[in-house]
PDB file of C-alpha atoms in Angstrom:
ATOM      1  CA  UNK A   1     -38.869 -34.927  39.511  1.00  0.00           C
ATOM      2  CA  UNK A   2     -40.296 -31.747  38.201  1.00  0.00           C
ATOM      3  CA  UNK A   3     -40.748 -31.801  34.303  1.00  0.00           C
ATOM      4  CA  UNK A   4     -40.515 -28.437  32.704  1.00  0.00           C
ATOM      5  CA  UNK A   5     -41.771 -28.220  29.003  1.00  0.00           C
ATOM      6  CA  UNK A   6     -40.741 -25.647  26.877  1.00  0.00           C
ATOM      7  CA  UNK A   7     -42.764 -24.030  23.925  1.00  0.00           C
ATOM      8  CA  UNK A   8     -42.659 -23.655  20.986  1.00  0.00           C
ATOM      9  CA  UNK A   9     -39.410 -25.409  20.053  1.00  0.00           C
ATOM     10  CA  UNK A  10     -38.524 -22.996  17.577  1.00  0.00           C
ATOM     11  CA  UNK A  11     -39.699 -19.404  17.403  1.00  0.00           C
ATOM     12  CA  UNK A  12     -38.679 -17.763  13.920  1.00  0.00           C
ATOM     13  CA  UNK A  13     -38.827 -13.882  14.326  1.00  0.00           C
ATOM     14  CA  UNK A  14     -37.372 -10.749  13.050  1.00  0.00           C
ATOM     15  CA  UNK A  15     -35.383  -8.122  14.768  1.00  0.00           C
ATOM     16  CA  UNK A  16     -37.765  -5.383  16.601  1.00  0.00           C
ATOM     17  CA  UNK A  17     -40.309  -8.229  16.956  1.00  0.00           C
ATOM     18  CA  UNK A  18     -41.927  -9.374  20.190  1.00  0.00           C
ATOM     19  CA  UNK A  19     -40.878 -12.899  21.669  1.00  0.00           C
ATOM     20  CA  UNK A  20     -42.811 -14.922  24.363  1.00  0.00           C
ATOM     21  CA  UNK A  21     -41.584 -18.128  25.540  1.00  0.00           C
ATOM     22  CA  UNK A  22     -43.322 -20.488  27.774  1.00  0.00           C
ATOM     23  CA  UNK A  23     -42.365 -23.200  30.346  1.00  0.00           C
ATOM     24  CA  UNK A  24     -44.917 -25.280  31.816  1.00  0.00           C
ATOM     25  CA  UNK A  25     -44.140 -27.497  34.913  1.00  0.00           C
ATOM     26  CA  UNK A  26     -45.482 -30.754  35.546  1.00  0.00           C
ATOM     27  CA  UNK A  27     -46.201 -29.650  39.259  1.00  0.00           C
ATOM     28  CA  UNK A  28     -46.183 -26.357  41.126  1.00  0.00           C
ATOM     29  CA  UNK A  29     -42.974 -24.499  41.494  1.00  0.00           C
ATOM     30  CA  UNK A  30     -42.065 -23.961  45.275  1.00  0.00           C
ATOM     31  CA  UNK A  31     -42.222 -20.026  45.800  1.00  0.00           C
ATOM     32  CA  UNK A  32     -41.900 -19.097  42.026  1.00  0.00           C
ATOM     33  CA  UNK A  33     -38.275 -20.652  42.182  1.00  0.00           C
ATOM     34  CA  UNK A  34     -37.872 -20.471  38.435  1.00  0.00           C
ATOM     35  CA  UNK A  35     -34.966 -19.042  36.311  1.00  0.00           C
ATOM     36  CA  UNK A  36     -34.370 -18.468  32.704  1.00  0.00           C
ATOM     37  CA  UNK A  37     -31.283 -18.691  30.938  1.00  0.00           C
ATOM     38  CA  UNK A  38     -29.821 -17.877  27.530  1.00  0.00           C
ATOM     39  CA  UNK A  39     -27.233 -19.617  25.732  1.00  0.00           C
ATOM     40  CA  UNK A  40     -25.370 -18.908  22.227  1.00  0.00           C
ATOM     41  CA  UNK A  41     -23.374 -21.461  20.259  1.00  0.00           C
ATOM     42  CA  UNK A  42     -20.011 -22.383  21.801  1.00  0.00           C
ATOM     43  CA  UNK A  43     -20.819 -20.356  25.187  1.00  0.00           C
ATOM     44  CA  UNK A  44     -21.974 -21.292  28.619  1.00  0.00           C
ATOM     45  CA  UNK A  45     -25.287 -20.166  29.457  1.00  0.00           C
ATOM     46  CA  UNK A  46     -26.092 -16.778  30.854  1.00  0.00           C
ATOM     47  CA  UNK A  47     -28.564 -15.929  33.790  1.00  0.00           C
ATOM     48  CA  UNK A  48     -31.278 -13.550  32.746  1.00  0.00           C
ATOM     49  CA  UNK A  49     -34.140 -14.213  35.229  1.00  0.00           C
ATOM     50  CA  UNK A  50     -34.727 -15.601  38.820  1.00  0.00           C
ATOM     51  CA  UNK A  51     -37.626 -16.048  41.052  1.00  0.00           C
ATOM     52  CA  UNK A  52     -40.053 -15.952  37.982  1.00  0.00           C
ATOM     53  CA  UNK A  53     -39.595 -12.135  37.388  1.00  0.00           C
ATOM     54  CA  UNK A  54     -36.451 -10.594  38.911  1.00  0.00           C
ATOM     55  CA  UNK A  55     -33.614  -9.633  36.103  1.00  0.00           C
ATOM     56  CA  UNK A  56     -30.288 -10.712  36.803  1.00  0.00           C
ATOM     57  CA  UNK A  57     -27.547  -8.099  37.022  1.00  0.00           C
ATOM     58  CA  UNK A  58     -26.957  -6.373  33.951  1.00  0.00           C
ATOM     59  CA  UNK A  59     -29.949  -7.647  31.915  1.00  0.00           C
ATOM     60  CA  UNK A  60     -31.425  -5.214  29.767  1.00  0.00           C
ATOM     61  CA  UNK A  61     -35.314  -4.420  30.666  1.00  0.00           C
ATOM     62  CA  UNK A  62     -36.504  -5.620  27.148  1.00  0.00           C
ATOM     63  CA  UNK A  63     -36.251  -9.207  29.211  1.00  0.00           C
ATOM     64  CA  UNK A  64     -39.032  -9.958  31.386  1.00  0.00           C
ATOM     65  CA  UNK A  65     -40.125 -12.936  33.284  1.00  0.00           C
ATOM     66  CA  UNK A  66     -43.792 -13.766  34.698  1.00  0.00           C
ATOM     67  CA  UNK A  67     -46.017 -16.667  36.030  1.00  0.00           C
ATOM     68  CA  UNK A  68     -46.346 -18.517  38.960  1.00  0.00           C
ATOM     69  CA  UNK A  69     -47.238 -22.325  40.031  1.00  0.00           C
ATOM     70  CA  UNK A  70     -46.827 -24.113  36.893  1.00  0.00           C
ATOM     71  CA  UNK A  71     -47.018 -21.806  34.066  1.00  0.00           C
ATOM     72  CA  UNK A  72     -44.351 -19.180  33.373  1.00  0.00           C
ATOM     73  CA  UNK A  73     -43.283 -17.019  30.488  1.00  0.00           C
ATOM     74  CA  UNK A  74     -40.108 -15.259  29.392  1.00  0.00           C
ATOM     75  CA  UNK A  75     -40.972 -12.139  27.268  1.00  0.00           C
ATOM     76  CA  UNK A  76     -38.485 -10.194  24.864  1.00  0.00           C
ATOM     77  CA  UNK A  77     -40.194  -6.886  24.227  1.00  0.00           C
ATOM     78  CA  UNK A  78     -38.352  -6.038  20.992  1.00  0.00           C
ATOM     79  CA  UNK A  79     -35.693  -8.342  19.807  1.00  0.00           C
ATOM     80  CA  UNK A  80     -32.060  -7.215  19.092  1.00  0.00           C
ATOM     81  CA  UNK A  81     -29.746  -9.077  17.093  1.00  0.00           C
ATOM     82  CA  UNK A  82     -27.775 -10.345  20.068  1.00  0.00           C
ATOM     83  CA  UNK A  83     -30.801 -11.862  21.407  1.00  0.00           C
ATOM     84  CA  UNK A  84     -31.104 -14.739  19.061  1.00  0.00           C
ATOM     85  CA  UNK A  85     -30.180 -18.017  20.864  1.00  0.00           C
ATOM     86  CA  UNK A  86     -31.507 -20.640  22.973  1.00  0.00           C
ATOM     87  CA  UNK A  87     -33.364 -20.162  26.168  1.00  0.00           C
ATOM     88  CA  UNK A  88     -33.591 -22.313  29.007  1.00  0.00           C
ATOM     89  CA  UNK A  89     -36.225 -22.315  31.796  1.00  0.00           C
ATOM     90  CA  UNK A  90     -34.701 -23.686  35.425  1.00  0.00           C
ATOM     91  CA  UNK A  91     -36.704 -24.609  38.323  1.00  0.00           C
ATOM     92  CA  UNK A  92     -34.856 -24.841  41.841  1.00  0.00           C
ATOM     93  CA  UNK A  93     -37.634 -25.275  44.253  1.00  0.00           C
ATOM     94  CA  UNK A  94     -37.555 -29.036  44.347  1.00  0.00           C
ATOM     95  CA  UNK A  95     -34.695 -31.234  44.257  1.00  0.00           C
ATOM     96  CA  UNK A  96     -33.441 -32.529  41.787  1.00  0.00           C
ATOM     97  CA  UNK A  97     -33.074 -29.147  39.924  1.00  0.00           C
ATOM     98  CA  UNK A  98     -34.610 -29.529  36.494  1.00  0.00           C
ATOM     99  CA  UNK A  99     -34.388 -27.859  33.312  1.00  0.00           C
ATOM    100  CA  UNK A 100     -36.536 -27.269  30.111  1.00  0.00           C
ATOM    101  CA  UNK A 101     -35.493 -28.618  26.955  1.00  0.00           C
ATOM    102  CA  UNK A 102     -34.966 -25.086  25.448  1.00  0.00           C
ATOM    103  CA  UNK A 103     -37.042 -22.741  22.966  1.00  0.00           C
ATOM    104  CA  UNK A 104     -34.669 -21.683  19.984  1.00  0.00           C
ATOM    105  CA  UNK A 105     -35.069 -18.151  18.923  1.00  0.00           C
ATOM    106  CA  UNK A 106     -34.022 -17.728  15.415  1.00  0.00           C
ATOM    107  CA  UNK A 107     -33.863 -14.916  12.894  1.00  0.00           C
ATOM    108  CA  UNK A 108     -36.785 -15.215  10.213  1.00  0.00           C
TER     109      UNK A 108
ATOM    110  CA  UNK B   1     -13.398 -10.525  37.831  1.00  0.00           C
ATOM    111  CA  UNK B   2     -15.337 -13.847  38.593  1.00  0.00           C
ATOM    112  CA  UNK B   3     -13.786 -16.557  36.699  1.00  0.00           C
ATOM    113  CA  UNK B   4     -14.228 -20.424  36.516  1.00  0.00           C
ATOM    114  CA  UNK B   5     -12.078 -22.340  34.562  1.00  0.00           C
ATOM    115  CA  UNK B   6     -12.675 -26.102  33.974  1.00  0.00           C
ATOM    116  CA  UNK B   7      -9.861 -28.687  33.381  1.00  0.00           C
ATOM    117  CA  UNK B   8      -9.587 -32.559  32.774  1.00  0.00           C
ATOM    118  CA  UNK B   9     -11.865 -33.273  30.363  1.00  0.00           C
ATOM    119  CA  UNK B  10     -10.908 -35.739  27.358  1.00  0.00           C
ATOM    120  CA  UNK B  11     -11.618 -38.990  25.289  1.00  0.00           C
ATOM    121  CA  UNK B  12     -12.067 -41.980  27.602  1.00  0.00           C
ATOM    122  CA  UNK B  13     -13.273 -45.665  27.098  1.00  0.00           C
ATOM    123  CA  UNK B  14     -16.409 -46.929  28.627  1.00  0.00           C
ATOM    124  CA  UNK B  15     -16.023 -47.936  32.217  1.00  0.00           C
ATOM    125  CA  UNK B  16     -13.068 -45.702  32.464  1.00  0.00           C
ATOM    126  CA  UNK B  17     -12.575 -42.827  35.085  1.00  0.00           C
ATOM    127  CA  UNK B  18     -12.127 -39.230  34.925  1.00  0.00           C
ATOM    128  CA  UNK B  19     -11.520 -36.362  37.488  1.00  0.00           C
ATOM    129  CA  UNK B  20     -12.598 -32.993  36.310  1.00  0.00           C
ATOM    130  CA  UNK B  21     -11.351 -29.933  38.080  1.00  0.00           C
ATOM    131  CA  UNK B  22     -12.978 -26.212  38.196  1.00  0.00           C
ATOM    132  CA  UNK B  23     -10.505 -23.513  39.397  1.00  0.00           C
ATOM    133  CA  UNK B  24     -12.193 -20.201  41.084  1.00  0.00           C
ATOM    134  CA  UNK B  25     -10.918 -16.642  40.826  1.00  0.00           C
ATOM    135  CA  UNK B  26     -12.153 -13.286  41.628  1.00  0.00           C
ATOM    136  CA  UNK B  27     -14.530 -14.101  44.384  1.00  0.00           C
ATOM    137  CA  UNK B  28     -14.399 -15.665  47.906  1.00  0.00           C
ATOM    138  CA  UNK B  29     -14.921 -19.269  46.883  1.00  0.00           C
ATOM    139  CA  UNK B  30     -15.680 -20.600  50.317  1.00  0.00           C
ATOM    140  CA  UNK B  31     -18.870 -18.439  50.858  1.00  0.00           C
ATOM    141  CA  UNK B  32     -20.350 -20.135  47.483  1.00  0.00           C
ATOM    142  CA  UNK B  33     -22.092 -23.285  46.753  1.00  0.00           C
ATOM    143  CA  UNK B  34     -21.000 -24.649  43.404  1.00  0.00           C
ATOM    144  CA  UNK B  35     -22.728 -27.087  40.908  1.00  0.00           C
ATOM    145  CA  UNK B  36     -21.761 -29.202  37.995  1.00  0.00           C
ATOM    146  CA  UNK B  37     -24.077 -29.081  35.031  1.00  0.00           C
ATOM    147  CA  UNK B  38     -23.927 -30.863  31.847  1.00  0.00           C
ATOM    148  CA  UNK B  39     -24.949 -30.716  28.370  1.00  0.00           C
ATOM    149  CA  UNK B  40     -24.590 -33.528  26.044  1.00  0.00           C
ATOM    150  CA  UNK B  41     -23.649 -32.597  22.247  1.00  0.00           C
ATOM    151  CA  UNK B  42     -26.872 -30.875  20.835  1.00  0.00           C
ATOM    152  CA  UNK B  43     -28.906 -31.177  23.782  1.00  0.00           C
ATOM    153  CA  UNK B  44     -30.027 -29.383  26.762  1.00  0.00           C
ATOM    154  CA  UNK B  45     -28.763 -28.575  30.347  1.00  0.00           C
ATOM    155  CA  UNK B  46     -28.600 -31.139  32.987  1.00  0.00           C
ATOM    156  CA  UNK B  47     -27.916 -30.787  36.611  1.00  0.00           C
ATOM    157  CA  UNK B  48     -25.331 -33.257  37.975  1.00  0.00           C
ATOM    158  CA  UNK B  49     -24.236 -32.495  41.192  1.00  0.00           C
ATOM    159  CA  UNK B  50     -24.177 -29.931  43.900  1.00  0.00           C
ATOM    160  CA  UNK B  51     -21.582 -29.114  46.876  1.00  0.00           C
ATOM    161  CA  UNK B  52     -22.368 -26.486  49.514  1.00  0.00           C
ATOM    162  CA  UNK B  53     -19.936 -23.935  50.518  1.00  0.00           C
ATOM    163  CA  UNK B  54     -18.491 -26.160  53.589  1.00  0.00           C
ATOM    164  CA  UNK B  55     -18.965 -29.267  51.821  1.00  0.00           C
ATOM    165  CA  UNK B  56     -21.926 -30.129  54.426  1.00  0.00           C
ATOM    166  CA  UNK B  57     -24.647 -30.636  51.771  1.00  0.00           C
ATOM    167  CA  UNK B  58     -23.921 -32.782  48.770  1.00  0.00           C
ATOM    168  CA  UNK B  59     -26.436 -34.184  46.359  1.00  0.00           C
ATOM    169  CA  UNK B  60     -26.153 -36.090  42.834  1.00  0.00           C
ATOM    170  CA  UNK B  61     -28.693 -36.564  39.855  1.00  0.00           C
ATOM    171  CA  UNK B  62     -30.178 -40.103  39.913  1.00  0.00           C
ATOM    172  CA  UNK B  63     -28.094 -40.896  36.642  1.00  0.00           C
ATOM    173  CA  UNK B  64     -24.614 -40.125  38.270  1.00  0.00           C
ATOM    174  CA  UNK B  65     -25.454 -41.398  42.047  1.00  0.00           C
ATOM    175  CA  UNK B  66     -22.934 -44.031  43.099  1.00  0.00           C
ATOM    176  CA  UNK B  67     -20.618 -43.247  39.862  1.00  0.00           C
ATOM    177  CA  UNK B  68     -19.524 -39.784  40.553  1.00  0.00           C
ATOM    178  CA  UNK B  69     -18.123 -37.784  43.466  1.00  0.00           C
ATOM    179  CA  UNK B  70     -18.136 -34.047  44.198  1.00  0.00           C
ATOM    180  CA  UNK B  71     -15.846 -32.509  46.225  1.00  0.00           C
ATOM    181  CA  UNK B  72     -13.662 -29.374  46.971  1.00  0.00           C
ATOM    182  CA  UNK B  73     -10.484 -27.780  48.632  1.00  0.00           C
ATOM    183  CA  UNK B  74     -11.597 -24.299  49.722  1.00  0.00           C
ATOM    184  CA  UNK B  75      -8.087 -23.490  50.750  1.00  0.00           C
ATOM    185  CA  UNK B  76      -7.040 -23.889  46.773  1.00  0.00           C
ATOM    186  CA  UNK B  77     -10.299 -22.351  45.568  1.00  0.00           C
ATOM    187  CA  UNK B  78     -11.093 -25.488  43.485  1.00  0.00           C
ATOM    188  CA  UNK B  79     -14.036 -27.703  42.805  1.00  0.00           C
ATOM    189  CA  UNK B  80     -13.688 -31.363  41.605  1.00  0.00           C
ATOM    190  CA  UNK B  81     -15.806 -34.024  40.100  1.00  0.00           C
ATOM    191  CA  UNK B  82     -14.377 -37.863  40.150  1.00  0.00           C
ATOM    192  CA  UNK B  83     -16.369 -39.738  37.561  1.00  0.00           C
ATOM    193  CA  UNK B  84     -16.052 -43.709  37.718  1.00  0.00           C
ATOM    194  CA  UNK B  85     -17.569 -46.091  35.566  1.00  0.00           C
ATOM    195  CA  UNK B  86     -18.230 -43.987  32.609  1.00  0.00           C
ATOM    196  CA  UNK B  87     -20.652 -44.547  29.647  1.00  0.00           C
ATOM    197  CA  UNK B  88     -21.663 -43.220  26.407  1.00  0.00           C
ATOM    198  CA  UNK B  89     -24.563 -41.284  28.201  1.00  0.00           C
ATOM    199  CA  UNK B  90     -21.964 -39.583  30.230  1.00  0.00           C
ATOM    200  CA  UNK B  91     -20.381 -37.686  27.108  1.00  0.00           C
ATOM    201  CA  UNK B  92     -21.071 -33.987  27.292  1.00  0.00           C
ATOM    202  CA  UNK B  93     -19.626 -30.704  28.154  1.00  0.00           C
ATOM    203  CA  UNK B  94     -19.148 -30.247  31.850  1.00  0.00           C
ATOM    204  CA  UNK B  95     -19.779 -26.876  33.339  1.00  0.00           C
ATOM    205  CA  UNK B  96     -18.845 -25.754  36.852  1.00  0.00           C
ATOM    206  CA  UNK B  97     -21.489 -22.897  38.054  1.00  0.00           C
ATOM    207  CA  UNK B  98     -21.407 -20.830  40.855  1.00  0.00           C
ATOM    208  CA  UNK B  99     -24.511 -20.494  43.100  1.00  0.00           C
ATOM    209  CA  UNK B 100     -25.895 -17.098  43.588  1.00  0.00           C
ATOM    210  CA  UNK B 101     -25.821 -15.449  46.803  1.00  0.00           C
ATOM    211  CA  UNK B 102     -29.119 -13.690  46.897  1.00  0.00           C
ATOM    212  CA  UNK B 103     -31.086 -16.702  48.140  1.00  0.00           C
ATOM    213  CA  UNK B 104     -31.922 -17.916  44.873  1.00  0.00           C
ATOM    214  CA  UNK B 105     -30.170 -21.240  43.848  1.00  0.00           C
ATOM    215  CA  UNK B 106     -29.525 -20.224  40.639  1.00  0.00           C
ATOM    216  CA  UNK B 107     -26.272 -19.762  38.767  1.00  0.00           C
ATOM    217  CA  UNK B 108     -24.970 -16.366  38.151  1.00  0.00           C
ATOM    218  CA  UNK B 109     -21.469 -17.326  36.953  1.00  0.00           C
ATOM    219  CA  UNK B 110     -20.571 -20.246  34.861  1.00  0.00           C
ATOM    220  CA  UNK B 111     -17.026 -21.679  33.271  1.00  0.00           C
ATOM    221  CA  UNK B 112     -16.432 -22.109  29.664  1.00  0.00           C
ATOM    222  CA  UNK B 113     -16.847 -25.986  30.125  1.00  0.00           C
ATOM    223  CA  UNK B 114     -14.926 -29.166  29.585  1.00  0.00           C
ATOM    224  CA  UNK B 115     -15.627 -31.839  27.078  1.00  0.00           C
ATOM    225  CA  UNK B 116     -15.832 -35.409  28.117  1.00  0.00           C
ATOM    226  CA  UNK B 117     -16.299 -37.865  25.559  1.00  0.00           C
ATOM    227  CA  UNK B 118     -16.816 -41.638  26.440  1.00  0.00           C
ATOM    228  CA  UNK B 119     -15.998 -43.753  23.395  1.00  0.00           C
ATOM    229  CA  UNK B 120     -14.494 -46.989  22.540  1.00  0.00           C
TER     230      UNK B 120
END
């Protein structure tokens, strides 16, 4: 099973700042089959990024994904008030599909 | 509009059984794999089970294998999860999630979730 470790656990930033979230895999993720989801309290997750760097439908271009192999990142170029949430990485290259433990982006 | 609506959650005693349902609308249900993903209170996401569009391929997380059974009825646009021998560790919000049709096994639509609480 591929274990995904996200860092930091919590990120405290102000609106307008840049956020960089990390996701490290315990072994190489096949074909960059890595996704990122955003989850707000009381809501279901929302798909942001798939294939490590492709934005899902309707996702603003301030969200970008990068990386390959075992190291991946999600960058939010300028935080908007609605971006404060928990973010999860997810690998779907090797069964069982696994998620990271999440990074909370909070308001400073 | 794509919609996934889960139902069937509730309070159940350890060792009990529960059947969750997920009603789909707004898309061609029979063309998509659907998964169950759960989230324990205050915790992260955990994949539970997958079923392909025609039920040919089914898989389970080790944590539920032998206790949970996933199924679907394409004529009724519905997905099910039969959960037996429930333990406190199964307490979670259970989401059904549609697998994208772009060649990536990601979840492009999710239901609102149904809460399962296993407690005596």
